mmCIF file of C-alpha atoms in Angstrom:
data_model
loop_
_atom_site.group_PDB
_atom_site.id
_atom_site.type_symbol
_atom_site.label_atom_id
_atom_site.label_comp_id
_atom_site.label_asym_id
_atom_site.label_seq_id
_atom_site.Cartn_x
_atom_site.Cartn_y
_atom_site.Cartn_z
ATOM 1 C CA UNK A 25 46.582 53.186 11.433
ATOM 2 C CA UNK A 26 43.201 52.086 13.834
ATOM 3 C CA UNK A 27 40.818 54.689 13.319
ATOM 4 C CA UNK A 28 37.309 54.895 14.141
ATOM 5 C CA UNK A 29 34.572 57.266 13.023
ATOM 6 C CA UNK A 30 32.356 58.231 16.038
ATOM 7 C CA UNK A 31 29.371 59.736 14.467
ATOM 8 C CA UNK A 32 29.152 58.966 10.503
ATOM 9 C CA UNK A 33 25.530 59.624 10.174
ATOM 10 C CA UNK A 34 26.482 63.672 9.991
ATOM 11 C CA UNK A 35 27.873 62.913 6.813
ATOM 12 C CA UNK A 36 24.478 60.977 5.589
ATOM 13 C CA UNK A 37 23.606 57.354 4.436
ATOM 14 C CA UNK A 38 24.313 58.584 0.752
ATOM 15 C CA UNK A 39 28.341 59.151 0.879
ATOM 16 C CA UNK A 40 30.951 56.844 0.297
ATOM 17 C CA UNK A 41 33.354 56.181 3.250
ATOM 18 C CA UNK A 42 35.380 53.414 1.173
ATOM 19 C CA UNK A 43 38.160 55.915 0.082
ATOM 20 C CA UNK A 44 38.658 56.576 4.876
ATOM 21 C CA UNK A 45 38.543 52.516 4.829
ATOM 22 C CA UNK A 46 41.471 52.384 2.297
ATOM 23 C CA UNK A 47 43.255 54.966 3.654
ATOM 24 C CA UNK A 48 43.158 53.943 7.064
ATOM 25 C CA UNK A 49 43.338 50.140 6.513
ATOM 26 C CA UNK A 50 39.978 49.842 8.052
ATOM 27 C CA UNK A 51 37.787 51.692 10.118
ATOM 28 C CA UNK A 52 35.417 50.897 12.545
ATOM 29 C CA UNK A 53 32.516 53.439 12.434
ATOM 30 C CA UNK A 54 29.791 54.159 14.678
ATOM 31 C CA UNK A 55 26.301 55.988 13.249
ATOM 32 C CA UNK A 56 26.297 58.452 16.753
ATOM 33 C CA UNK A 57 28.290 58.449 19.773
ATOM 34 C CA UNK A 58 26.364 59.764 23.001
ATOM 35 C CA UNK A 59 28.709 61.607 25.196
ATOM 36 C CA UNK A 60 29.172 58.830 27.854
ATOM 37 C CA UNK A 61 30.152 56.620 25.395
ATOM 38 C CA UNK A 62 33.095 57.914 23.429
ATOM 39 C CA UNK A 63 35.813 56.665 26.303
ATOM 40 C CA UNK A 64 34.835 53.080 25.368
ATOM 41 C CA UNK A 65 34.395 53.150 21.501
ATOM 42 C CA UNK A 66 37.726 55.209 21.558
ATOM 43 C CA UNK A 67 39.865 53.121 23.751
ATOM 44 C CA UNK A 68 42.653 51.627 21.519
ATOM 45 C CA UNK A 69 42.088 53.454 18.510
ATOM 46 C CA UNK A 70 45.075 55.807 17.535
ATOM 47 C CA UNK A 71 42.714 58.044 15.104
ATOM 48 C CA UNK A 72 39.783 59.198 15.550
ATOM 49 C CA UNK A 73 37.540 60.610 13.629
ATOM 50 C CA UNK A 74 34.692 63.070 14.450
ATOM 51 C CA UNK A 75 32.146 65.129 12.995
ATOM 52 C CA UNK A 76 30.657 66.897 15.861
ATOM 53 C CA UNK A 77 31.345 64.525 19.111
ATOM 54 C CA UNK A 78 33.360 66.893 21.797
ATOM 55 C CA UNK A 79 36.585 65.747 22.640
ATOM 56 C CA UNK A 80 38.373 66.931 26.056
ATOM 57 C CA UNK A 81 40.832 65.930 28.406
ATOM 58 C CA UNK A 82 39.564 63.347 29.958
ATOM 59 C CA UNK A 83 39.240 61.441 26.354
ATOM 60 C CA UNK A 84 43.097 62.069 25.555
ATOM 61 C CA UNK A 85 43.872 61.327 29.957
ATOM 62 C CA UNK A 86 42.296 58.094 29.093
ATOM 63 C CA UNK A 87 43.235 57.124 25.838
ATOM 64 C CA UNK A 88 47.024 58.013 25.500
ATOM 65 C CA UNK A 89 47.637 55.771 22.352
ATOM 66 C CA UNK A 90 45.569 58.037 20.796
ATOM 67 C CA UNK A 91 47.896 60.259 18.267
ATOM 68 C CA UNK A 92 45.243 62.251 15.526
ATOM 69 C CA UNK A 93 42.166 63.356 15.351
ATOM 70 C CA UNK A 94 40.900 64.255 12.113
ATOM 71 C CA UNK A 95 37.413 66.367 12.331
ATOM 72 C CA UNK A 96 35.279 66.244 9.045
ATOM 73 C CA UNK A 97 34.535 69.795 9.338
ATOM 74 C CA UNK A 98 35.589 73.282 9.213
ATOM 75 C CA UNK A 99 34.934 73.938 13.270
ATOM 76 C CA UNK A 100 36.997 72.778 15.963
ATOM 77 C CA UNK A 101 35.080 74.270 19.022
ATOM 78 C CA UNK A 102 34.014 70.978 19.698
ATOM 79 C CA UNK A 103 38.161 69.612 20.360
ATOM 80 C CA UNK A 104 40.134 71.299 23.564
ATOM 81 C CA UNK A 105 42.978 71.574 21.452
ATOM 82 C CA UNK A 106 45.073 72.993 24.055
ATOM 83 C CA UNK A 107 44.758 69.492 25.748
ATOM 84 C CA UNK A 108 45.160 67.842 22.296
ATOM 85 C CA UNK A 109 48.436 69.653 21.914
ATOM 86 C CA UNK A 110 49.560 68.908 25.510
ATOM 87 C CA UNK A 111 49.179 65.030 25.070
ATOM 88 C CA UNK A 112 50.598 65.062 21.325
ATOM 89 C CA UNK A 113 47.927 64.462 19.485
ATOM 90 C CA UNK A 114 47.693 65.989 15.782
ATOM 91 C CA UNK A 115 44.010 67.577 15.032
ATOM 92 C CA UNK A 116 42.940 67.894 11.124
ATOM 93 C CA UNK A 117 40.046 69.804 10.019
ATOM 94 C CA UNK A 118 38.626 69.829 6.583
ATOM 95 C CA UNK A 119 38.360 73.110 4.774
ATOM 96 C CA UNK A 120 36.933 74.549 1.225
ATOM 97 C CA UNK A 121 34.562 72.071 0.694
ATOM 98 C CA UNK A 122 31.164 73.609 0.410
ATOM 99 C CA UNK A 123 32.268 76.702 -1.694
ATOM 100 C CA UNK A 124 29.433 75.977 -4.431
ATOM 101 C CA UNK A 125 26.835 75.173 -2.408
ATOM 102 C CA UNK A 126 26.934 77.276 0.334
ATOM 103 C CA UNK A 127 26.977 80.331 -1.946
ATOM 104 C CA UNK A 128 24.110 78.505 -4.269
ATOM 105 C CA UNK A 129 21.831 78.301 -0.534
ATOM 106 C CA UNK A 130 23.027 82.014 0.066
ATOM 107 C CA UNK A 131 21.661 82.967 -3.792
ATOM 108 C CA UNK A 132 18.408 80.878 -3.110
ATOM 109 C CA UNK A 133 17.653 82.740 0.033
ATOM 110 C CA UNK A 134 18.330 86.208 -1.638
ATOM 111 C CA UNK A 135 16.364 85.459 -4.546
ATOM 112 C CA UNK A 136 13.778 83.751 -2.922
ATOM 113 C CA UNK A 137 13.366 86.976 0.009
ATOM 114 C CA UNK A 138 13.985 89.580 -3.112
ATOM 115 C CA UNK A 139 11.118 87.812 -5.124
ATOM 116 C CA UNK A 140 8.874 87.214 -2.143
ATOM 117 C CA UNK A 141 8.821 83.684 -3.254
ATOM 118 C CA UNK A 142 7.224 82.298 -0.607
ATOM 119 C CA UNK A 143 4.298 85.037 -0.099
ATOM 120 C CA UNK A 144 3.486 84.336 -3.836
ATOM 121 C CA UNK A 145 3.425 81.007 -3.629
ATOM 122 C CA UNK A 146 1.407 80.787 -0.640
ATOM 123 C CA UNK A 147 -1.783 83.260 -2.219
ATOM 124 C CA UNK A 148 -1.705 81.209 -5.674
ATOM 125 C CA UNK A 149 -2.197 77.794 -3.819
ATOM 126 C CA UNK A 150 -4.326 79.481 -1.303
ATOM 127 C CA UNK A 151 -6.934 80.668 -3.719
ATOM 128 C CA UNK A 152 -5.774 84.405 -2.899
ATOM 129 C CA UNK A 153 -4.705 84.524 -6.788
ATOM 130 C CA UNK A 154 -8.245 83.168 -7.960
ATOM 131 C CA UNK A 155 -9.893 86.085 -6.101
ATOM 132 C CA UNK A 156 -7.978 88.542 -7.871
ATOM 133 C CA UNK A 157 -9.971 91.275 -9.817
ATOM 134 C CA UNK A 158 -6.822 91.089 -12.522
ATOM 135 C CA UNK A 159 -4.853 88.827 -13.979
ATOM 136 C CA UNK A 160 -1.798 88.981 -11.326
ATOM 137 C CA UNK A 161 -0.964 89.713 -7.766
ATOM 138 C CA UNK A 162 1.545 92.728 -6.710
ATOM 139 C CA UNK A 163 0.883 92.122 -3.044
ATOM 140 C CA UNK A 164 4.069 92.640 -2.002
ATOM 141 C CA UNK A 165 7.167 94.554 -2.920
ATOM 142 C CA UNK A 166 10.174 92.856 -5.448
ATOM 143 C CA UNK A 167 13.409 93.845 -4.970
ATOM 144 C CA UNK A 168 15.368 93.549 -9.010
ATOM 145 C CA UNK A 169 18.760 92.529 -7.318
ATOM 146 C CA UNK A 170 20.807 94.131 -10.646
ATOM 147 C CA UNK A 171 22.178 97.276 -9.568
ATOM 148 C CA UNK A 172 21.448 96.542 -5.955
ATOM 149 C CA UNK A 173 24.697 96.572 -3.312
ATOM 150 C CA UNK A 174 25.854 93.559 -1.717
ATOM 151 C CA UNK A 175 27.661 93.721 1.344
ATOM 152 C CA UNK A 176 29.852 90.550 2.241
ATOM 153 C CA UNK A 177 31.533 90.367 5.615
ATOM 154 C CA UNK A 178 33.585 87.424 6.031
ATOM 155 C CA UNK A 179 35.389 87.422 2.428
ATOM 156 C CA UNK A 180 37.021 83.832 2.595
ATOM 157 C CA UNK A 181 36.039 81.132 0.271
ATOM 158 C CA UNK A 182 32.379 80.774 1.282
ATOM 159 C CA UNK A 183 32.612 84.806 0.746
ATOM 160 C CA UNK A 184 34.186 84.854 -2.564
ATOM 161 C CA UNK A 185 31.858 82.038 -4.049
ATOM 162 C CA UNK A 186 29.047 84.190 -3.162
ATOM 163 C CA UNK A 187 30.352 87.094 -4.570
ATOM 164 C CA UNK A 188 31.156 85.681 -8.065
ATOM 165 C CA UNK A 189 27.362 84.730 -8.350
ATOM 166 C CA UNK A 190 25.932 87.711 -7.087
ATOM 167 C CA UNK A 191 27.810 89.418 -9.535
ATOM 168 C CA UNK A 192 26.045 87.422 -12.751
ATOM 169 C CA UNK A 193 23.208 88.633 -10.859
ATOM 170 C CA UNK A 194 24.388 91.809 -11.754
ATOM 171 C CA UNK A 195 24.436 92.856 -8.233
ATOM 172 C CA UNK A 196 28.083 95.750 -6.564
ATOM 173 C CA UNK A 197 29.464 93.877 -4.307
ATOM 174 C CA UNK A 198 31.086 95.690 -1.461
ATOM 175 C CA UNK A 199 33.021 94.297 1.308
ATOM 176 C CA UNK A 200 32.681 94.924 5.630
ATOM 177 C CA UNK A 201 35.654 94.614 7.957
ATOM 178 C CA UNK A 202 34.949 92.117 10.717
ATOM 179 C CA UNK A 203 36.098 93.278 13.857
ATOM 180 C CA UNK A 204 40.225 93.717 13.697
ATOM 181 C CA UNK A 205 40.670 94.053 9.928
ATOM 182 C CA UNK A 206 41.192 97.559 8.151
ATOM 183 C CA UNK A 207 40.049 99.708 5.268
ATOM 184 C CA UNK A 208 41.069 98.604 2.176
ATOM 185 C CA UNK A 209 40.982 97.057 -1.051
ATOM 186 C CA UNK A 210 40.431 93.389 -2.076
ATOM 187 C CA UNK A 211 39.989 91.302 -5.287
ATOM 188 C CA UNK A 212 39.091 95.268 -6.950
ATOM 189 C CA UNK A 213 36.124 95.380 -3.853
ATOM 190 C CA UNK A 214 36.327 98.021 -1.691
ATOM 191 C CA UNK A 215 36.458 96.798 2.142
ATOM 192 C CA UNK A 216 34.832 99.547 4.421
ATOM 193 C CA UNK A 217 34.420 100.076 7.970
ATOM 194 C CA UNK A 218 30.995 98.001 8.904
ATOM 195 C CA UNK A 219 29.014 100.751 9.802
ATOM 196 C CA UNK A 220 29.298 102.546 6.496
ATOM 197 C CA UNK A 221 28.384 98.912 4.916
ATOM 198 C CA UNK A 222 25.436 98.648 7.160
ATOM 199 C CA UNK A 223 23.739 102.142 5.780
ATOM 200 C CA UNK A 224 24.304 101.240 2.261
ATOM 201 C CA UNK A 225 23.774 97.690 1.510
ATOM 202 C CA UNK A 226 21.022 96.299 -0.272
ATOM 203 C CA UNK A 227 21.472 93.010 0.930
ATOM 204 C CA UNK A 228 23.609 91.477 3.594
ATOM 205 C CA UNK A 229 25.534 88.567 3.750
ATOM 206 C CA UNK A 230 27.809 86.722 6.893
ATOM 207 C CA UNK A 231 30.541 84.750 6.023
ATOM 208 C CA UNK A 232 32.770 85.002 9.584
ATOM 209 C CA UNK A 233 33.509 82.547 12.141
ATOM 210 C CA UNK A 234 32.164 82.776 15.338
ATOM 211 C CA UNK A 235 34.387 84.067 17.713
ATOM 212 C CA UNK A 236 34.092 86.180 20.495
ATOM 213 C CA UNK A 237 35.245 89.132 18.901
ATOM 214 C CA UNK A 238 32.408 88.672 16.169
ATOM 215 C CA UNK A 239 29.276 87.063 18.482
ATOM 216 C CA UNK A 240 26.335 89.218 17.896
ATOM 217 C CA UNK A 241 28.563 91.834 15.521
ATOM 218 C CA UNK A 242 25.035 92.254 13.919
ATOM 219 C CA UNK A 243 22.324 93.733 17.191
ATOM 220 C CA UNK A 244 20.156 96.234 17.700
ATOM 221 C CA UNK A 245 22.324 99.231 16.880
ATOM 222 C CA UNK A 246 23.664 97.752 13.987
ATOM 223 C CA UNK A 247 20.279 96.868 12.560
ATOM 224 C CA UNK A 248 19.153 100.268 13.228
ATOM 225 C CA UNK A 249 21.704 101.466 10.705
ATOM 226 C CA UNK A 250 20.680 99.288 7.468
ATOM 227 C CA UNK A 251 17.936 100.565 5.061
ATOM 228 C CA UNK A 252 14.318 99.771 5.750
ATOM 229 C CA UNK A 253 14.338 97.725 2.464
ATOM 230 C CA UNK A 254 17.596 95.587 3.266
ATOM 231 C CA UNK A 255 18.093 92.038 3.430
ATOM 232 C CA UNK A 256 20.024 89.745 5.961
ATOM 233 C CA UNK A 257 21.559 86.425 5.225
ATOM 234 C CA UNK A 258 23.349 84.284 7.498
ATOM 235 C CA UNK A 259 24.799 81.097 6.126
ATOM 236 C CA UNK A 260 27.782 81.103 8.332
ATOM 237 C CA UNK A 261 27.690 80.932 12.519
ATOM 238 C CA UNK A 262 24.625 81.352 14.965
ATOM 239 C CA UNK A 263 25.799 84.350 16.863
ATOM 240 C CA UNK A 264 26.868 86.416 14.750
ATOM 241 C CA UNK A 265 23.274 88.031 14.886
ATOM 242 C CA UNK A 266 21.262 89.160 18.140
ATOM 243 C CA UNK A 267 18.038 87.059 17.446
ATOM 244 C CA UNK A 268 15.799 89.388 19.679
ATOM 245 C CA UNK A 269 16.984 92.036 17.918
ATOM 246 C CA UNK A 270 16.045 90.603 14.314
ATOM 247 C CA UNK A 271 12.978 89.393 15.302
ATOM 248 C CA UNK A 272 12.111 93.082 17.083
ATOM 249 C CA UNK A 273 13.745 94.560 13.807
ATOM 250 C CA UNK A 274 11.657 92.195 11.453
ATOM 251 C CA UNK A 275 8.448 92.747 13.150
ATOM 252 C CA UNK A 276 8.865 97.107 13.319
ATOM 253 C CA UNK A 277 9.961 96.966 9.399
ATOM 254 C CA UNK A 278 13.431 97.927 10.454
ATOM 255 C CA UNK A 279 14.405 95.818 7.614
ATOM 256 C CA UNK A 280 12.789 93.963 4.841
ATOM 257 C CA UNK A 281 13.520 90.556 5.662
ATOM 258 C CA UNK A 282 16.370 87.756 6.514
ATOM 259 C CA UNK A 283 17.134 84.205 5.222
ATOM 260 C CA UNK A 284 19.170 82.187 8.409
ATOM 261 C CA UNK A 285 20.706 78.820 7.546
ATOM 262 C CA UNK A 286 21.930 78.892 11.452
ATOM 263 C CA UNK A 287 20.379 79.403 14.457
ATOM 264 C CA UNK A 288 22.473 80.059 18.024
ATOM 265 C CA UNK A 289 21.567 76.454 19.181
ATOM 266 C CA UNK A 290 21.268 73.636 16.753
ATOM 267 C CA UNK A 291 19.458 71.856 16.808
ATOM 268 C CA UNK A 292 17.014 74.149 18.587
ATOM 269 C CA UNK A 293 15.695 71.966 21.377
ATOM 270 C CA UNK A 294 14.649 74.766 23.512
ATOM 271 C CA UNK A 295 13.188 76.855 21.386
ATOM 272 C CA UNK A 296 14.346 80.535 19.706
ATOM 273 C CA UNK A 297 13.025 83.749 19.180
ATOM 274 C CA UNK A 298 13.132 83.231 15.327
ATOM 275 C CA UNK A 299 10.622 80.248 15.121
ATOM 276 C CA UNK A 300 7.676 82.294 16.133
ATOM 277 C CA UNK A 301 5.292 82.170 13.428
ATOM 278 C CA UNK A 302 4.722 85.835 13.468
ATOM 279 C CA UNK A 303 7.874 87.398 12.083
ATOM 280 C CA UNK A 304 7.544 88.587 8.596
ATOM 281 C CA UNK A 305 9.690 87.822 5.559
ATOM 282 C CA UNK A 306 12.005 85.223 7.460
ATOM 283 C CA UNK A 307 13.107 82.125 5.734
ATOM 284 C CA UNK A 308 15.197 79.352 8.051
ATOM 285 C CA UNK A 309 16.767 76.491 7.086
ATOM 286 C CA UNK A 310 18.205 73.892 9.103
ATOM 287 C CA UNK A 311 21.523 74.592 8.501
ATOM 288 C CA UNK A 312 21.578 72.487 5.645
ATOM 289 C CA UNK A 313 23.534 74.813 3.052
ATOM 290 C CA UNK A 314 26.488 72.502 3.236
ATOM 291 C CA UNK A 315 24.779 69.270 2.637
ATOM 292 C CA UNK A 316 24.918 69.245 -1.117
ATOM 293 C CA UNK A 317 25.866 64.991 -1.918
ATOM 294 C CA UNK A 318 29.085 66.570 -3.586
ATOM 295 C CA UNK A 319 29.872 68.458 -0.548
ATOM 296 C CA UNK A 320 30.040 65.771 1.990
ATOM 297 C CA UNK A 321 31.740 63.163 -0.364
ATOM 298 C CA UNK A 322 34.132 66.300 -1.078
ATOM 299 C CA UNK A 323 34.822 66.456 2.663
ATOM 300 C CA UNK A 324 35.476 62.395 2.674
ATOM 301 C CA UNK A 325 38.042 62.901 -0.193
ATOM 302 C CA UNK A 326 40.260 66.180 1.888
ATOM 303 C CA UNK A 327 39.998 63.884 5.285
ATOM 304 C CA UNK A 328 41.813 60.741 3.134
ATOM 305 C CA UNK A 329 44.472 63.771 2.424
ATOM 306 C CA UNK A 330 44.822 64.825 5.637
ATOM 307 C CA UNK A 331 44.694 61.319 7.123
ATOM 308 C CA UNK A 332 47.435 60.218 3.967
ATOM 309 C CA UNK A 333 49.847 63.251 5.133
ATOM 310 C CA UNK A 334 50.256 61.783 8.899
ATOM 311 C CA UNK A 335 51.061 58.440 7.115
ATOM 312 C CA UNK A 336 54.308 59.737 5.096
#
């Protein structure tokens, strides 16, 4: 096996890439890989590996030793696997990695929106607290999360890992169907049509793919329909959520807040409507829920499996 890693820095300085070296026999690895590069660096190579570089048909027209491709991540939109398939070439992705710590981001943006954890901490350093006439604040609202409703759409592992915590949290969780799946019952949840989710969850979480059957499931309308004191999370897929909406829902009190790990462009070079600093209640993270140390050296260890089951 030749293999070469076209943009190891997504992974971070702090992971060990040893167990790919062994595995492979070597690898030659590259930090980034600009677009007009990946021709050259790949010519020669018979695997390939990729974080986030696009791959197309001119890289397999050009490069026809090339026989597997093995992406260190969940999302393939980045490989035209239609031309993959055409030319032969095998394309791995890495899945069920970042069960723990996406759902441990999801928590920390429930709790910390539920608590109005930032607010807080913002008027005690700000001397708001000092000017207080008693010995607390109660500024704003607290939502106890035990007997609240969770709503989950997108019940796969990411789903399920957030569900078992919310749970110790005391929390119901109910499941939504994403567009195409039915009514039903899973795991002992109850899966209901989205719209009947929408009006009685406490707090929403995504856990879908982005597709084009699910790209802005959540807009205006369906905003409309959740409770003036709901949450929304999205850990998942930019998309899945309108942004104008939000924001217009955000800033009305349609609902009480949202926590976003993901934004529609990332990173978000030209701007988005969420990174005005007027919207209330909105926490964003750089879509950094994945990036636990574990995580990533998880994803090194399934990629030597999927790179060792092309071998036998």
């Amino acid at each position: 096996m030749k293999a070469v890693f076209l943009d190891t820095l997504t992974l971070g300085r702090d992971v060990d890439l040893s167990p790919l070296e062994q595995v492979t026999g070597g690898l030659t690895c590259y930090d980034r890989t600009a677009p007009e590069q990946v021709v050259e660096r790949i010519q020669g190579f018979d695997t390939v590996l990729v974080n986030k570089v696009v791959l197309g048909r001119e890289h397999f027209d050009a490069c026809p030793e090339l026989k597997t491709i093995a992406v260190v991540a969940t999302g393939l939109n980045n490989i035209d696997r239609a031309a993959a398939k055409e030319h032969g070439v095998t394309v791995m992705n890495v899945t069920n990695y970042g069960r723990s710590t996406v759902a441990q981001h999801t928590m920390a943006l429930i709790l910390a929106l539920a608590t109005r954890l930032l607010d807080y901490n913002r008027d005690a350093r700000n001397g708001t607290w000092g000017k207080s006439d008693m010995f607390c604040l109660m500024d704003y609202p607290i939502m106890e999360l035990e007997g609240k409703t969770l709503g989950i759409v997108g019940y796969g592992d990411l789903g399920q890992g957030v569900a078992e915590r919310a749970k110790a949290f005391g929390m119901n969780i109910v499941l939504g169907c994403r567009p195409g799946q039915q009514p039903g019952e899973v795991d002992g949840y109850s899966r209901v049509p989205l719209d009947d989710l929408l009006a009685q969850a406490d707090v929403l979480s995504l856990h879908c793919l982005l597709t084009d059957d699910t790209r802005n499931m959540i807009g205006e309308r369906e905003l409309g329909l959740m409770k003036p004191t709901a949450l929304l999370i999205n850990t998942s897929r930019g998309g899945l959520v309108d942004e104008v909406a939000l924001v217009n829902a955000l800033r009305k009190g349609e609902i009480a807040g949202a926590g976003f790990d993901v934004l529609t462009e990332e990173p978000p070079r030209n701007g988005n409507p969420l990174l005005a600093e007027d919207i209330p209640n909105l926490i964003l993270t750089p879509h950094s829920a994945w990036a636990s140390r574990e995580a990533r050296q998880r994803i090194v260890g399934i990629t030597v499996g999927n790179l060792a089951s092309v071998q036998n």
